[in-house]
CSV table of C-alpha atoms in Angstrom, one decimal:
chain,number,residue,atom,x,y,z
A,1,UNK,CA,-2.7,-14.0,21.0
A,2,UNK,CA,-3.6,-11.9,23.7
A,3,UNK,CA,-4.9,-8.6,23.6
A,4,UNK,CA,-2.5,-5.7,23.9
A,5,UNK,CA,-2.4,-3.7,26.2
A,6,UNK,CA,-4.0,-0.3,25.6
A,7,UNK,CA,-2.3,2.8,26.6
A,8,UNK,CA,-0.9,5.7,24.3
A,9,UNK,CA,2.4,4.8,23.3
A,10,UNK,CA,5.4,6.6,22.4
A,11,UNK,CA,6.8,7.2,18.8
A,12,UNK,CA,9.3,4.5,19.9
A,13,UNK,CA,6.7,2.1,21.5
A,14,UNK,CA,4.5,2.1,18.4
A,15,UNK,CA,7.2,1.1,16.0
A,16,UNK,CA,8.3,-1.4,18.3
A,17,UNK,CA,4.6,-2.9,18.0
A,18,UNK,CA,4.6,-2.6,15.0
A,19,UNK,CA,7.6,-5.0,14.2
A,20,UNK,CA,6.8,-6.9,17.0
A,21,UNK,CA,2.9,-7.7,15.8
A,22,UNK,CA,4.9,-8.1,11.9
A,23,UNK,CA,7.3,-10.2,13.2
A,24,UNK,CA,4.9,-12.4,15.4
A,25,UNK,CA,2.0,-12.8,12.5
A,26,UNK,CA,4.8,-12.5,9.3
A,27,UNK,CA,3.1,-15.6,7.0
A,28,UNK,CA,-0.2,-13.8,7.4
A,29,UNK,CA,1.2,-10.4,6.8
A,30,UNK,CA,3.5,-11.6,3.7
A,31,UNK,CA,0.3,-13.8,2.6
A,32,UNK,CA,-2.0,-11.2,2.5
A,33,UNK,CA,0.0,-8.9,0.9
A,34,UNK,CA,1.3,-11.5,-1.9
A,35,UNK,CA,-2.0,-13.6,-3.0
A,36,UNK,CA,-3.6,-10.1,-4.9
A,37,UNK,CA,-0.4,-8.9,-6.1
A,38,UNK,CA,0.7,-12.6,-7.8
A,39,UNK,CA,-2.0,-12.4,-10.3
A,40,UNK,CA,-0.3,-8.6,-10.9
A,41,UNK,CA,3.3,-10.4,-11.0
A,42,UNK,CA,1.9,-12.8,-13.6
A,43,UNK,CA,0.5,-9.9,-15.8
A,44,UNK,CA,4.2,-8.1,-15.2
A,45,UNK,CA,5.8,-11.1,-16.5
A,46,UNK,CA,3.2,-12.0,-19.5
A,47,UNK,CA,4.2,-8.4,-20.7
A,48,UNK,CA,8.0,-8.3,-20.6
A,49,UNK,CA,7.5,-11.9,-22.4
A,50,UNK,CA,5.4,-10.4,-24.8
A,51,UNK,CA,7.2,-7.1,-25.4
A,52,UNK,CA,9.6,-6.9,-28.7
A,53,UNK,CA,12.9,-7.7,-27.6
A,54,UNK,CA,14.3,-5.3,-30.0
A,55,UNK,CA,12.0,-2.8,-28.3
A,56,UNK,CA,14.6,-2.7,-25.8
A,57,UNK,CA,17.9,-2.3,-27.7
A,58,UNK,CA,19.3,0.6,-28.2
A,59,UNK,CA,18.2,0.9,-32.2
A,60,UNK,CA,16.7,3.9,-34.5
A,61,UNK,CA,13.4,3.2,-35.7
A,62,UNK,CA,14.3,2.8,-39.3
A,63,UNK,CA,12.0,1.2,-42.1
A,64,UNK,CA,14.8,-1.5,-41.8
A,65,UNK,CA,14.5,-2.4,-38.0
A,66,UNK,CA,10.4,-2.4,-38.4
A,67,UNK,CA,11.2,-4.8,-41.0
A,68,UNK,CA,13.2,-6.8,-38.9
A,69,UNK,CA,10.8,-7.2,-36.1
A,70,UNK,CA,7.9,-8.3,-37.4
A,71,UNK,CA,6.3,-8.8,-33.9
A,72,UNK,CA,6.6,-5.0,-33.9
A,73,UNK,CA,3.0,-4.2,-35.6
A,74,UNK,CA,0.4,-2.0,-34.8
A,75,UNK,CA,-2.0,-4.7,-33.4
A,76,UNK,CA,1.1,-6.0,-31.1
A,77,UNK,CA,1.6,-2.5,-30.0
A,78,UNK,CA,-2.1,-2.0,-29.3
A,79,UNK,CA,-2.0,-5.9,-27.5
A,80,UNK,CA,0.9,-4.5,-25.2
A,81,UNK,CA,-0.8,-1.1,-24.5
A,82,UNK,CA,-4.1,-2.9,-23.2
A,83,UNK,CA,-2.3,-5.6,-21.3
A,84,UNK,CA,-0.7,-2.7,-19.6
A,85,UNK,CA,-4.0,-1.0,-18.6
A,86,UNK,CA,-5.0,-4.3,-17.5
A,87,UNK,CA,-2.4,-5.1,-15.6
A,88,UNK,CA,-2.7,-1.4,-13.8
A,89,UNK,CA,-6.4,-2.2,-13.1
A,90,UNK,CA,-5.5,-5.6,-11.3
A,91,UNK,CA,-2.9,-4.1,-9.6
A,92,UNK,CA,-4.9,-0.8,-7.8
A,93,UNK,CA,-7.9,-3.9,-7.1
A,94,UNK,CA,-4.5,-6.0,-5.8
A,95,UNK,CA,-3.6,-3.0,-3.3
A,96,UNK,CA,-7.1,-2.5,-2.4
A,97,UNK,CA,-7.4,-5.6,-0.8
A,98,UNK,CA,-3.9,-5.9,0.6
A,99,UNK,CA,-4.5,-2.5,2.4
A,100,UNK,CA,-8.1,-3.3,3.6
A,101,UNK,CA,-6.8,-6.8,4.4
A,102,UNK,CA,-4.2,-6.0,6.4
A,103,UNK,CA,-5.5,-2.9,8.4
A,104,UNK,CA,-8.7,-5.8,9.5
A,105,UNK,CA,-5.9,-8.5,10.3
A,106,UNK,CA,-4.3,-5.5,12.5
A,107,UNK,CA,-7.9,-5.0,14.7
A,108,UNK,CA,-8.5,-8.2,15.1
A,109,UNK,CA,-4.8,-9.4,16.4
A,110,UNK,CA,-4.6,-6.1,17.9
A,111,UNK,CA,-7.9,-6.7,20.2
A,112,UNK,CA,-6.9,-10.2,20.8
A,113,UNK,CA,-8.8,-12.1,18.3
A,114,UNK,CA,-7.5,-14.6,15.9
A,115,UNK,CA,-7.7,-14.2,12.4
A,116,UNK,CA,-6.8,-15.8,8.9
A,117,UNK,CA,-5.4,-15.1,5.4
A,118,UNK,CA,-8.8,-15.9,3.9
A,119,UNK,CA,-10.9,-14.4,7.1
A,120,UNK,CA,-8.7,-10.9,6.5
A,121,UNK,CA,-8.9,-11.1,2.3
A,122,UNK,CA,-12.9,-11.8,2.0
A,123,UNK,CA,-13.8,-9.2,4.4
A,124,UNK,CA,-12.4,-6.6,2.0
A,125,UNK,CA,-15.0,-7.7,-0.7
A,126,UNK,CA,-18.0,-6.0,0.5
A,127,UNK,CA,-15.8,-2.8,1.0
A,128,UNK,CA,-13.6,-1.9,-2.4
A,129,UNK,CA,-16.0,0.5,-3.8
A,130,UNK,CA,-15.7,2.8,-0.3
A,131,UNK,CA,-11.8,2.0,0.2
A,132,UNK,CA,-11.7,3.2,-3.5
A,133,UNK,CA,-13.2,6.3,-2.9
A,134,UNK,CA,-11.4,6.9,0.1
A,135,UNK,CA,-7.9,6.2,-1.7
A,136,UNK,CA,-9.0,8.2,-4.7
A,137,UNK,CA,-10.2,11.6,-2.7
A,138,UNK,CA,-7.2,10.5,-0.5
A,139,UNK,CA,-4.6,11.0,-3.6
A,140,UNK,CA,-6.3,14.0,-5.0
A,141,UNK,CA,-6.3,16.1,-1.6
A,142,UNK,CA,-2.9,15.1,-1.4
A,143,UNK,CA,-1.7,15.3,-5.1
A,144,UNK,CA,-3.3,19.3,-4.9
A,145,UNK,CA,-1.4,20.1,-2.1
A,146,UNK,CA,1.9,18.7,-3.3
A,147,UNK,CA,1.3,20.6,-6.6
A,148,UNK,CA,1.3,23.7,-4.1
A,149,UNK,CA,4.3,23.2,-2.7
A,150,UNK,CA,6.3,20.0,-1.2
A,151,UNK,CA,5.5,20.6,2.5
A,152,UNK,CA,2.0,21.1,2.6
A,153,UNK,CA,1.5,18.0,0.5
A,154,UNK,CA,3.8,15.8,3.2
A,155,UNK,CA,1.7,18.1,6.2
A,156,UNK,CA,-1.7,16.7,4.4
A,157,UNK,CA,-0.5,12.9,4.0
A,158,UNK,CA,0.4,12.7,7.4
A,159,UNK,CA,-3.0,13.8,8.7
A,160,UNK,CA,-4.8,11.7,6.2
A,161,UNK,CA,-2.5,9.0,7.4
A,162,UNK,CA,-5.4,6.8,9.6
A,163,UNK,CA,-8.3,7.3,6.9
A,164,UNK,CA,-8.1,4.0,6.0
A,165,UNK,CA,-8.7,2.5,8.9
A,166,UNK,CA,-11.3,4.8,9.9
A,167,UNK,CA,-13.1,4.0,6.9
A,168,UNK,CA,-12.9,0.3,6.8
A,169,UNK,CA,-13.1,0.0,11.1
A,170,UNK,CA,-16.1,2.7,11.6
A,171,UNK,CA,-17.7,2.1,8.1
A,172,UNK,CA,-17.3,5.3,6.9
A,173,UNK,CA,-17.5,7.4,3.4
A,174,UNK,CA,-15.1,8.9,1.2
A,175,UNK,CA,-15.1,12.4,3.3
A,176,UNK,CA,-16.0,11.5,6.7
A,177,UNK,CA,-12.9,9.2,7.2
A,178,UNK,CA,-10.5,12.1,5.8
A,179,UNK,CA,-12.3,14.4,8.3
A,180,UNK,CA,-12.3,11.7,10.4
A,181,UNK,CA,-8.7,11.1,9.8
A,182,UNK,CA,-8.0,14.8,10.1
A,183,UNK,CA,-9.6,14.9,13.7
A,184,UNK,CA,-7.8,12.0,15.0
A,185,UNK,CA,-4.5,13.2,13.4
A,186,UNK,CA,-4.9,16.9,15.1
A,187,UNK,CA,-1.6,17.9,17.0
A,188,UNK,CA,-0.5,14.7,15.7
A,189,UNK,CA,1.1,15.3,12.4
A,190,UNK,CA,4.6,15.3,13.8
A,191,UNK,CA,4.2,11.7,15.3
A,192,UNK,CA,3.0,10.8,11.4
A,193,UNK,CA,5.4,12.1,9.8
A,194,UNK,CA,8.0,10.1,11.7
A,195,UNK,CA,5.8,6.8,10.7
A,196,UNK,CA,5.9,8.1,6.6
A,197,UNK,CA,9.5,8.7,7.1
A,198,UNK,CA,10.6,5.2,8.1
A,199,UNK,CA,8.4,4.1,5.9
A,200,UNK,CA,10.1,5.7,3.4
A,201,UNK,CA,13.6,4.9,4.2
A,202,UNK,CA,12.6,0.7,4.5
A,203,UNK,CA,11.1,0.8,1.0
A,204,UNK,CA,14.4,2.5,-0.6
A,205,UNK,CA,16.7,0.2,0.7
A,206,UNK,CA,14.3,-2.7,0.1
A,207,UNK,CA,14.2,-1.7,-3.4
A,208,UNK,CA,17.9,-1.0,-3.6
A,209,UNK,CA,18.5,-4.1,-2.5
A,210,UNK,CA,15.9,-6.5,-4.7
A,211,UNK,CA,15.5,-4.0,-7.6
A,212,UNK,CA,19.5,-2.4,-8.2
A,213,UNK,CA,21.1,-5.3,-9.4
A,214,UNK,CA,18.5,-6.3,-11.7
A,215,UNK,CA,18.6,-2.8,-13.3
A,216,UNK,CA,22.3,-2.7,-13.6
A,217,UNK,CA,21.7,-6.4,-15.4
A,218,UNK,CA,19.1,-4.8,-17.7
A,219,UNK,CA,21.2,-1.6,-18.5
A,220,UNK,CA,24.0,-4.1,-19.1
A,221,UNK,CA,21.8,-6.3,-21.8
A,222,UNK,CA,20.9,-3.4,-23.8
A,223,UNK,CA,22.5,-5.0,-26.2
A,224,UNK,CA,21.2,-8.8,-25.9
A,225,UNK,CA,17.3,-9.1,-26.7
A,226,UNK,CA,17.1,-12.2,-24.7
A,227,UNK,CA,19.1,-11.7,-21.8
A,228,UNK,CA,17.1,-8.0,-21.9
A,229,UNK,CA,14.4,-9.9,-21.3
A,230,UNK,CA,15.5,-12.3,-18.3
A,231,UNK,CA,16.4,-9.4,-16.6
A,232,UNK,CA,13.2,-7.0,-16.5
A,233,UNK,CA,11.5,-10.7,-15.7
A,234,UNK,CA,14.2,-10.8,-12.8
A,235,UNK,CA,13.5,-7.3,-12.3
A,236,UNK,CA,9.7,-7.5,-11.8
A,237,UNK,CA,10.2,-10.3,-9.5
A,238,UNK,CA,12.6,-8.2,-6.8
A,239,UNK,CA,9.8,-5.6,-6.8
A,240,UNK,CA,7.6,-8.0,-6.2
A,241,UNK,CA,9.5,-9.4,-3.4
A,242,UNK,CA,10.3,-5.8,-2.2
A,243,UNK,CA,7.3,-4.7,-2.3
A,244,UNK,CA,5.0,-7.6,-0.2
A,245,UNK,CA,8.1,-7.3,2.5
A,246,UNK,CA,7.5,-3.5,2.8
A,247,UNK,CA,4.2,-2.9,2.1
A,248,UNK,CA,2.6,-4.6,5.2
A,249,UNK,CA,5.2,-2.0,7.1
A,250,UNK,CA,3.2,1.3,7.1
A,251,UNK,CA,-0.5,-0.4,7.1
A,252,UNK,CA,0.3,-2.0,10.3
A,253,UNK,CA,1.7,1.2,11.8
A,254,UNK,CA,-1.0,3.0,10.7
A,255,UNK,CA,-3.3,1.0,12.1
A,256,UNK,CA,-1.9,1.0,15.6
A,257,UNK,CA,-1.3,4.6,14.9
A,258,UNK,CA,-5.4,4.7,14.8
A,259,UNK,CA,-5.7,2.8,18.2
A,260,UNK,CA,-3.3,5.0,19.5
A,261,UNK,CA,-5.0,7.9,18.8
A,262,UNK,CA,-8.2,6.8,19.9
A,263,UNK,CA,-7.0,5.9,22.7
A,264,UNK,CA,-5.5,9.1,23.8
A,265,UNK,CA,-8.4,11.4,22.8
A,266,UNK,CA,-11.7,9.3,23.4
A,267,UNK,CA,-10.6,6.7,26.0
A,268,UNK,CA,-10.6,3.7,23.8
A,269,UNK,CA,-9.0,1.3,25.6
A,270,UNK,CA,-11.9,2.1,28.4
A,271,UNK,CA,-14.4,2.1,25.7
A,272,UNK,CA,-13.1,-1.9,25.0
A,273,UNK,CA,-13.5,-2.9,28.7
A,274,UNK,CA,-17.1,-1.7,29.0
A,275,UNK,CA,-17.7,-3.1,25.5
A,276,UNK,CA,-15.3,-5.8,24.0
A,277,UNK,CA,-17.0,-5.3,20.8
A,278,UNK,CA,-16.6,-1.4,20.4
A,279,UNK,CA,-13.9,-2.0,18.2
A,280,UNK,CA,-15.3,-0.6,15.2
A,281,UNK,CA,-17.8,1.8,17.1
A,282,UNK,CA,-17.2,5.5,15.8
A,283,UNK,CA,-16.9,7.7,18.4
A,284,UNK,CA,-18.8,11.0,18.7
A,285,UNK,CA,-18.2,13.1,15.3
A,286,UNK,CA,-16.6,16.2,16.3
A,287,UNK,CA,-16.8,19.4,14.3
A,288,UNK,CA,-13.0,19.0,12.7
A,289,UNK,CA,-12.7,19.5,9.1
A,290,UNK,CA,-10.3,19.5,6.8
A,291,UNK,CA,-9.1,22.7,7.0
A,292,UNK,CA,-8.4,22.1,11.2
């Protein structure tokens, strides 16, 4: 692939990379987004298979119905309950490296260079304990402001937006890629939002459409412990799908969103001709904070 060509874009012009650069490189997109979260889907599946099927139907919990289910103990309770924290541990380690995955497929097929599945996946490895950090404070900052009201929680994820990128492309902490982040973003926020919102809007109806009529199958089965169960299974398998189709969506955007933005305020796409291999060279720290 060629190397695109650098010059800020318009709202429209930067969604119509991003599908175009989806479309173009979709098997490594859908790959790296599907290989950590299958070992998640497995987990999802060992769970709904080892769930009480009377757990699901509609029943009071009478000395009767505990008699009844004798899978229903306290050690299979306890069995479920850790599987579950398992399988939410594997699946934040799952979305670590589908996020830091995809935004270093982006950089590399964005500056022109080839890249793999495996390339994209292993260089991730060295960097989950600072894209954890930066996801975590990420979350926080924005879970405060949320609990302040709605709009300065949507104002703060749409400057935070790039700090993912600046983290794993610049090689920067926890707070510098949110201040980072916030000094790219800067005048910005309305251009972000737009990105969010699309986002948004894809992942509802992707999940309308692979998710909805599984959950109108399981709400039907209330009643049947087995077809209860191929249902959820059916269920977790449509989010699955829903979710590595989607997914990929706003990391990619993002990540040309960073470009972008680097190439309107420090003259990155000069900064590339002079140096092809400024890619991941921070530029100048400003004095931005968080609070610009």
């Amino acid at each position: 692939m060629s190397t695109l060509d650098l010059r800020p874009l318009s709202i429209g012009e930067l969604l119509d990379r991003t599908f175009s650069l989806y479309r173009r490189n979709f098997l490594l997109f859908i790959g790296i987004a599907a290989l950590p979260q299958l070992l998640v889907l497995a987990l999802q599946l060992v769970q709904v298979i080892l769930t009480p099927a009377k757990m699901g139907v509609a029943r009071p919990a009478t000395e009767e119905f505990q008699a009844a289910s004798p899978v229903f103990t306290t050690v299979g309770v306890a069995g479920i309950i850790v599987l579950a924290l398992v399988g939410i541990i594997v699946y934040f380690i799952a979305y670590l490296f589908s996020q830091g995955a995809t935004v270093y497929a982006v950089s590399e097929l964005y500056l022109g260079r080839p890249t793999t599945i495996g390339q994209s996946l292993s260089r991730v490895r060295g960097e989950l304990g600072s894209l954890f950090g930066v996801i975590i404070l990420n979350g926080l900052v924005t879970g405060l402001c949320f609990l302040l009201l709605i709009i300065p929680g949507i104002y703060m994820a749409c400057r935070l937006c790039v700090c993912i990128p600046a983290a794993l492309l610049e090689n920067l902490g926890p707070r510098d890629s949110l201040e980072r982040s916030f000094g790219l973003t800067k005048d910005n926020a309305g251009r972000a939002f737009l990105i969010l919102l699309l986002y948004v809007v894809i992942l509802y109806a992707a999940l309308f459409l692979f998710d909805m009529p599984f959950a109108f199958g399981v709400q039907s089965a209330a009643h049947d412990p087995a077809m209860l169960r191929v249902w959820t299974a059916l269920m977790q398998v449509g989010n699955f799908v829903a979710s590595i189709l989607v997914t990929p969506v706003f990391t990619i955007a993002a990540s040309i969103f960073y470009f972008d933005l680097r190439v309107r305020k420090e003259a990155f796409d000069l900064q590339l001709m002079m140096n092809p291999q400024a890619a991941g060279v921070p530029a100048p720290r400003s004095a931005t904070g968080l609070l610009s």
